[in-house]
Coordinates of C-alpha atoms in Angstrom, one line a residue:
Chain A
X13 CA 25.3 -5.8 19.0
X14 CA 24.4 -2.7 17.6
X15 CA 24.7 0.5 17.8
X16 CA 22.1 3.7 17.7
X17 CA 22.8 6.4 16.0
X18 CA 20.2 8.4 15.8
X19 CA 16.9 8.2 17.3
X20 CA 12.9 9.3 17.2
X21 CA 9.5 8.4 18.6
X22 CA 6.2 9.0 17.1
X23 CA 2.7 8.0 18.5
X24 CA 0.3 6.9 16.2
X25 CA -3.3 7.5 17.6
X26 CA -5.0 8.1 14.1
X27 CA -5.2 7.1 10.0
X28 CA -3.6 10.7 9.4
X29 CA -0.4 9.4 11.2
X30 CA 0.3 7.1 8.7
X31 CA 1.3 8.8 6.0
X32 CA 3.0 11.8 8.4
X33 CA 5.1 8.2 9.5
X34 CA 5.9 7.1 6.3
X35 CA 7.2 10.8 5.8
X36 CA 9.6 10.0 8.7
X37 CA 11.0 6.6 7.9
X38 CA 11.3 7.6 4.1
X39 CA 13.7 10.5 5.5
X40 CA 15.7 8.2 7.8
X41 CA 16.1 5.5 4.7
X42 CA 17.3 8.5 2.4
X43 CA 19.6 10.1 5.2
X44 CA 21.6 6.8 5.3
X45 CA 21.9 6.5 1.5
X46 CA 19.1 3.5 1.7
X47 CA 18.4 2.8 -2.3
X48 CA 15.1 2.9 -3.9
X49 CA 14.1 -0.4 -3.9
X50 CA 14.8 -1.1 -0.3
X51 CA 13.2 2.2 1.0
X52 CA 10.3 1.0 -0.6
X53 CA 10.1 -2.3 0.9
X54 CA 11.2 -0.7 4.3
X55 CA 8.1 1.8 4.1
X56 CA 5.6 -0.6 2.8
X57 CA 6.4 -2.9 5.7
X58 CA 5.9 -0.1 7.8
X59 CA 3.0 0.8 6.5
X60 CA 1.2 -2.2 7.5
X61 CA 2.6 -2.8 10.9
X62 CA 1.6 1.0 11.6
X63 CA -1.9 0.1 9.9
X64 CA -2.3 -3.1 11.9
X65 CA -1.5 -1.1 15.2
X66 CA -4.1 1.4 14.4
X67 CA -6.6 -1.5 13.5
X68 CA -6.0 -4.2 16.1
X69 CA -4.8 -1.6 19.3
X70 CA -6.3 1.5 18.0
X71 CA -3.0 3.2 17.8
X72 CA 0.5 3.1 19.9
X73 CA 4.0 3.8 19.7
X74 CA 6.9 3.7 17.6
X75 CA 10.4 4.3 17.4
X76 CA 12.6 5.0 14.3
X77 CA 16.5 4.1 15.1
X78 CA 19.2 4.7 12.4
X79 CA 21.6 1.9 13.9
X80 CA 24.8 0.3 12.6
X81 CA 26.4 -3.5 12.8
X82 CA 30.4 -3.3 11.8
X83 CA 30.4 -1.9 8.8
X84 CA 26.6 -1.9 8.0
X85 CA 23.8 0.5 8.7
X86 CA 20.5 0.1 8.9
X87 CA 16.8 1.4 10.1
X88 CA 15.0 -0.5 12.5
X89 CA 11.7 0.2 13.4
X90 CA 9.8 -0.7 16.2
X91 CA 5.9 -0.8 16.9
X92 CA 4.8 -1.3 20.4
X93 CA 1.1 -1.4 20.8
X94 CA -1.1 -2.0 24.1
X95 CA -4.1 -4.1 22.6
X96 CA -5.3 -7.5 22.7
X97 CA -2.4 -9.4 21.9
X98 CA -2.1 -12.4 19.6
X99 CA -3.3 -15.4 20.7
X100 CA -1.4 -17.9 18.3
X101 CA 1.4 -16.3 16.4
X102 CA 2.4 -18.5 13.9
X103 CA -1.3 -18.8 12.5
X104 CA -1.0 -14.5 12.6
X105 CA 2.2 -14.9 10.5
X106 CA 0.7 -17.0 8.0
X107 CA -0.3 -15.8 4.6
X108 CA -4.1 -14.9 4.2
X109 CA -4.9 -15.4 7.8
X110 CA -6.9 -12.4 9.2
X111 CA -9.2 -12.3 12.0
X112 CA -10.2 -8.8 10.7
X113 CA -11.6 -7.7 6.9
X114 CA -8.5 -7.3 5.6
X115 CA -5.8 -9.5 2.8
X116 CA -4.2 -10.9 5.8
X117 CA -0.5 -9.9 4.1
X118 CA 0.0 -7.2 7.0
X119 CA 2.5 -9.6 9.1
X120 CA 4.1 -12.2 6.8
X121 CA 4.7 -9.7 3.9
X122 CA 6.0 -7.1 6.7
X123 CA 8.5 -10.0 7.6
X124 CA 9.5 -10.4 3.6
X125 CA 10.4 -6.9 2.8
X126 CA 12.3 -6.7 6.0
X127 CA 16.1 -8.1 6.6
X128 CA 15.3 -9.1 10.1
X129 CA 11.8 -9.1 11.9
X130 CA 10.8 -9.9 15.9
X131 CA 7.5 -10.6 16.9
X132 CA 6.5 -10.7 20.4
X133 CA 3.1 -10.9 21.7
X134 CA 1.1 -11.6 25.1
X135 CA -2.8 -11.9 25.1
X136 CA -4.0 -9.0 27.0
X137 CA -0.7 -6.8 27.3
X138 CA -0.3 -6.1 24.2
X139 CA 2.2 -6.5 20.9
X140 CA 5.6 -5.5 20.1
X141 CA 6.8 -5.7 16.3
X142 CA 10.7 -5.3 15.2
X143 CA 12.2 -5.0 11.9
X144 CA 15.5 -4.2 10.6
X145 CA 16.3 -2.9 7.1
X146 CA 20.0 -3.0 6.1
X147 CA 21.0 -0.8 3.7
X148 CA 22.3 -3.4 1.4
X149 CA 19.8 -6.3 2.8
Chain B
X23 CA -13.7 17.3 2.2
X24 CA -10.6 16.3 0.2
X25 CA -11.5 14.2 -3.0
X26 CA -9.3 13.0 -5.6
X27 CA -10.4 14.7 -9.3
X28 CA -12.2 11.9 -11.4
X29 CA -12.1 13.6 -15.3
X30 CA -14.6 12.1 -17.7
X31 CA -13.5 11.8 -21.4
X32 CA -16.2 10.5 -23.6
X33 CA -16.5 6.8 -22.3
X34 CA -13.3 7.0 -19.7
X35 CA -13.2 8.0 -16.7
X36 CA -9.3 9.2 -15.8
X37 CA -7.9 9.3 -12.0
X38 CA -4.7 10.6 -11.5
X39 CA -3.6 9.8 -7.9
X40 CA -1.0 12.8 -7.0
X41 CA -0.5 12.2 -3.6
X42 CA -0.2 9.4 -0.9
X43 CA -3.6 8.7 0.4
X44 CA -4.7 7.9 3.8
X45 CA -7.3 5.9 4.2
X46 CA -10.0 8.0 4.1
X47 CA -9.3 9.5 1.0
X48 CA -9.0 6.5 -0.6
X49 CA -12.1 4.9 0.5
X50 CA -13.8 8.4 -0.9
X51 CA -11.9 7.4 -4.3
X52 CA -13.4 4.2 -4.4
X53 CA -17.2 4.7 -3.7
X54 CA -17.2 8.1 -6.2
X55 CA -15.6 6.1 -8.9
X56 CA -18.5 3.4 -8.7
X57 CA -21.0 6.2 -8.9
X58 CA -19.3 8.1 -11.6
X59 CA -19.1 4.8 -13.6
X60 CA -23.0 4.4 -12.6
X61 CA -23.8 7.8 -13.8
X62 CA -21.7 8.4 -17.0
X63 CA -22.1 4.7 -17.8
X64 CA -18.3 4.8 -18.6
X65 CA -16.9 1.7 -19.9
X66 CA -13.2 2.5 -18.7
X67 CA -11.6 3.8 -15.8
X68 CA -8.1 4.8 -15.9
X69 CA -6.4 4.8 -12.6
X70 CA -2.5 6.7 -12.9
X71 CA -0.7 6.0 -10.0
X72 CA 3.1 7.0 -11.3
X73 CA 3.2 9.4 -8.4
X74 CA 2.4 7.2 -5.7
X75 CA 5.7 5.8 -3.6
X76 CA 4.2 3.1 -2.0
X77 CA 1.4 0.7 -2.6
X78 CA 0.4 -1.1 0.9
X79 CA -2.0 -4.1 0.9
X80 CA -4.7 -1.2 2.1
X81 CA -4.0 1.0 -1.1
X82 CA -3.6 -2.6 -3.1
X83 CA -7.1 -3.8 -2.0
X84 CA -8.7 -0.5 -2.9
X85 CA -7.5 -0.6 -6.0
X86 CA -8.5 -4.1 -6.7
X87 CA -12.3 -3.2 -5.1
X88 CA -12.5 -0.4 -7.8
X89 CA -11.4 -3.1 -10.5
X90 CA -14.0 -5.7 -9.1
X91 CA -16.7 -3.4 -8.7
X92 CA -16.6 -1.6 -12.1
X93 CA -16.1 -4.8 -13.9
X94 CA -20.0 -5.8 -12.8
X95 CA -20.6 -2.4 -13.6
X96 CA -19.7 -3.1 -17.3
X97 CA -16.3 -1.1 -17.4
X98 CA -12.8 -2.4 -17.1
X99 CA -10.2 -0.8 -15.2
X100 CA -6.6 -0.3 -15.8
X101 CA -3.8 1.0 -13.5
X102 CA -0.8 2.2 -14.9
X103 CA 2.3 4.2 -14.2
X104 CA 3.5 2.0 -11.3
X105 CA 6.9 2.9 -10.5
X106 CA 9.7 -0.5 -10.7
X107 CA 10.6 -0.2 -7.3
X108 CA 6.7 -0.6 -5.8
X109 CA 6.6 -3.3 -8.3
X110 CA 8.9 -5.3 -7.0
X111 CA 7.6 -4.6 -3.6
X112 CA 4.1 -5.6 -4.2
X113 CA 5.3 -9.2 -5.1
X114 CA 7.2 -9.4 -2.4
X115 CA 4.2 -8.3 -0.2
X116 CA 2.0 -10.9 -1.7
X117 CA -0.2 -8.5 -3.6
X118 CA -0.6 -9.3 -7.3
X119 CA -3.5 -7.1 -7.7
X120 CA -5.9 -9.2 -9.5
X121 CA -9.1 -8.0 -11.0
X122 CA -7.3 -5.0 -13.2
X123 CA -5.3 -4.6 -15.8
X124 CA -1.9 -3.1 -15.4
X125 CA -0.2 -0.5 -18.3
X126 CA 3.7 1.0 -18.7
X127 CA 1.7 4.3 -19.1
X128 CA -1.3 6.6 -19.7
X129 CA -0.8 6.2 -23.7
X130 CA -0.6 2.6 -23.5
X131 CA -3.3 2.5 -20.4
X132 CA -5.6 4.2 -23.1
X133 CA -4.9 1.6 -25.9
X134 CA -5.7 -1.4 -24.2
X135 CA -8.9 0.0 -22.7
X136 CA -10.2 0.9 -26.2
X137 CA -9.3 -2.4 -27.4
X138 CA -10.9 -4.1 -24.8
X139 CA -14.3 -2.2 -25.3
X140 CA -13.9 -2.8 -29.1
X141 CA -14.0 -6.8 -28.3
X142 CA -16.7 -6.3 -26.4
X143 CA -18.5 -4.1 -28.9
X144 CA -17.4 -7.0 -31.7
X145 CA -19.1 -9.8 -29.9
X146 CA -22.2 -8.0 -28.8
X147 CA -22.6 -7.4 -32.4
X148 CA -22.0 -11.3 -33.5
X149 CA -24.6 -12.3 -31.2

């Protein structure tokens, strides 16, 4: 299993969160010696996980954990949200699905930049999103 | 109200994009672009995005909106300065912003602008 080193919560109510957010996980990334590339990919994929919780839940809550597996650390990020819930998730992961205006990349390129990524969803109670960026993955 | 500068330069119009935008912002971006292309009937837009450290499908679809828009407007649109690593990301992502052309930088940016309004120029003038 793995193991937390370092911990922080943020609520994300409104668009001026996001880039406050992005602030946050960028600092974590840099703090564990995260390279360039993979901060990048780490903050774009939270970037629209944040943006879909704001969208689809108007908002909700997530956690930033430095955490470490052996020899390898990581950031994983998790975005809990209280809204309607996805009704059929693999259609939600597929590319260029959206039931809103947008590209419909939000999810499945969330789940490319990340090294490991947990979706879990009831209708009516709401979503919870988890990725995992290995420093090296 | 924030705004983002839009600089006019004979037929160019030149953004440089100096900060991370939240949405809002860059909405703001896209609907003065469209009217400054309206009113100075630019035929270019420049949009400089080297200091930008991430480029979401959000940020990615405004920029392609600008691109889509000013193209039926008559003027082309070219992004440049985009750093390697948001690059790669964007693929990765799924983005490939389509709709506008992409430079290494501001002096090459430039150059294929003016070419591209010379071609035009070249076969309104064959016609």
């Amino acid at each position: 299993m793995y193991i937390v080193l370092n911990k922080d919560r943020m609520v994300i109510e409104k668009e001026q969160d996001v880039v406050p957010y992005r602030n946050r996980v960028k600092e974590f990334a840099v703090k564990i010696g995260m390279s360039l590339v993979n901060q990048t990919k780490l903050i774009t994929a939270a970037s629209e996980l944040v943006r879909n919780m704001l969208k689809y839940a108007n908002g909700g809550v997530t956690t930033i954990e430095v955490i470490s597996k052996g020899r390898e650390n990581g950031i994983r990020l998790v975005f809990a949200d209280k809204g309607p819930g996805i009704a059929d998730l693999n259609l939600a992961m597929k590319d260029g699905f959206s039931t809103g205006k947008s590209l419909g990349l939000g999810l499945p390129g969330a789940k490319r930049l990340s090294s490991e990524f947990d979706i879990q969803s009831t209708v009516g109670k709401g979503t919870t999103v988890t990725i995992i960026k290995w420093k090296n993955g | 109200m924030d705004r983002i500068p839009i600089l006019r330069m004979g037929n160019y119009l030149l953004v440089t994009i100096q900060v991370d935008l939240y949405d809002r912002l860059a909405q703001n971006l896209e609907t003065d672009l469209v009217q400054m292309v309206s009113k100075t009937g630019a035929r270019g837009v420049l949009i400089d995005i080297s200091a930008l450290s991430i480029v979401d499908s959000f940020m990615g679809r405004i920029i392609g909106n600008i691109g889509s828009v000013s193209k039926i407007m008559d003027a082309e649109t070219v992004v440049v300065g985009m750093q390697p690593a948001v690059a790669i990301t964007l693929i990765e992502l799924g983005l490939e912003l389509k709709g506008v052309y992409t430079a290494l930088n501001v002096e090459r940016g430039m150059q294929l602008l003016k070419e591209k309004i010379l071609i035009d120029e070249d076969e309104t003038e064959e016609d």
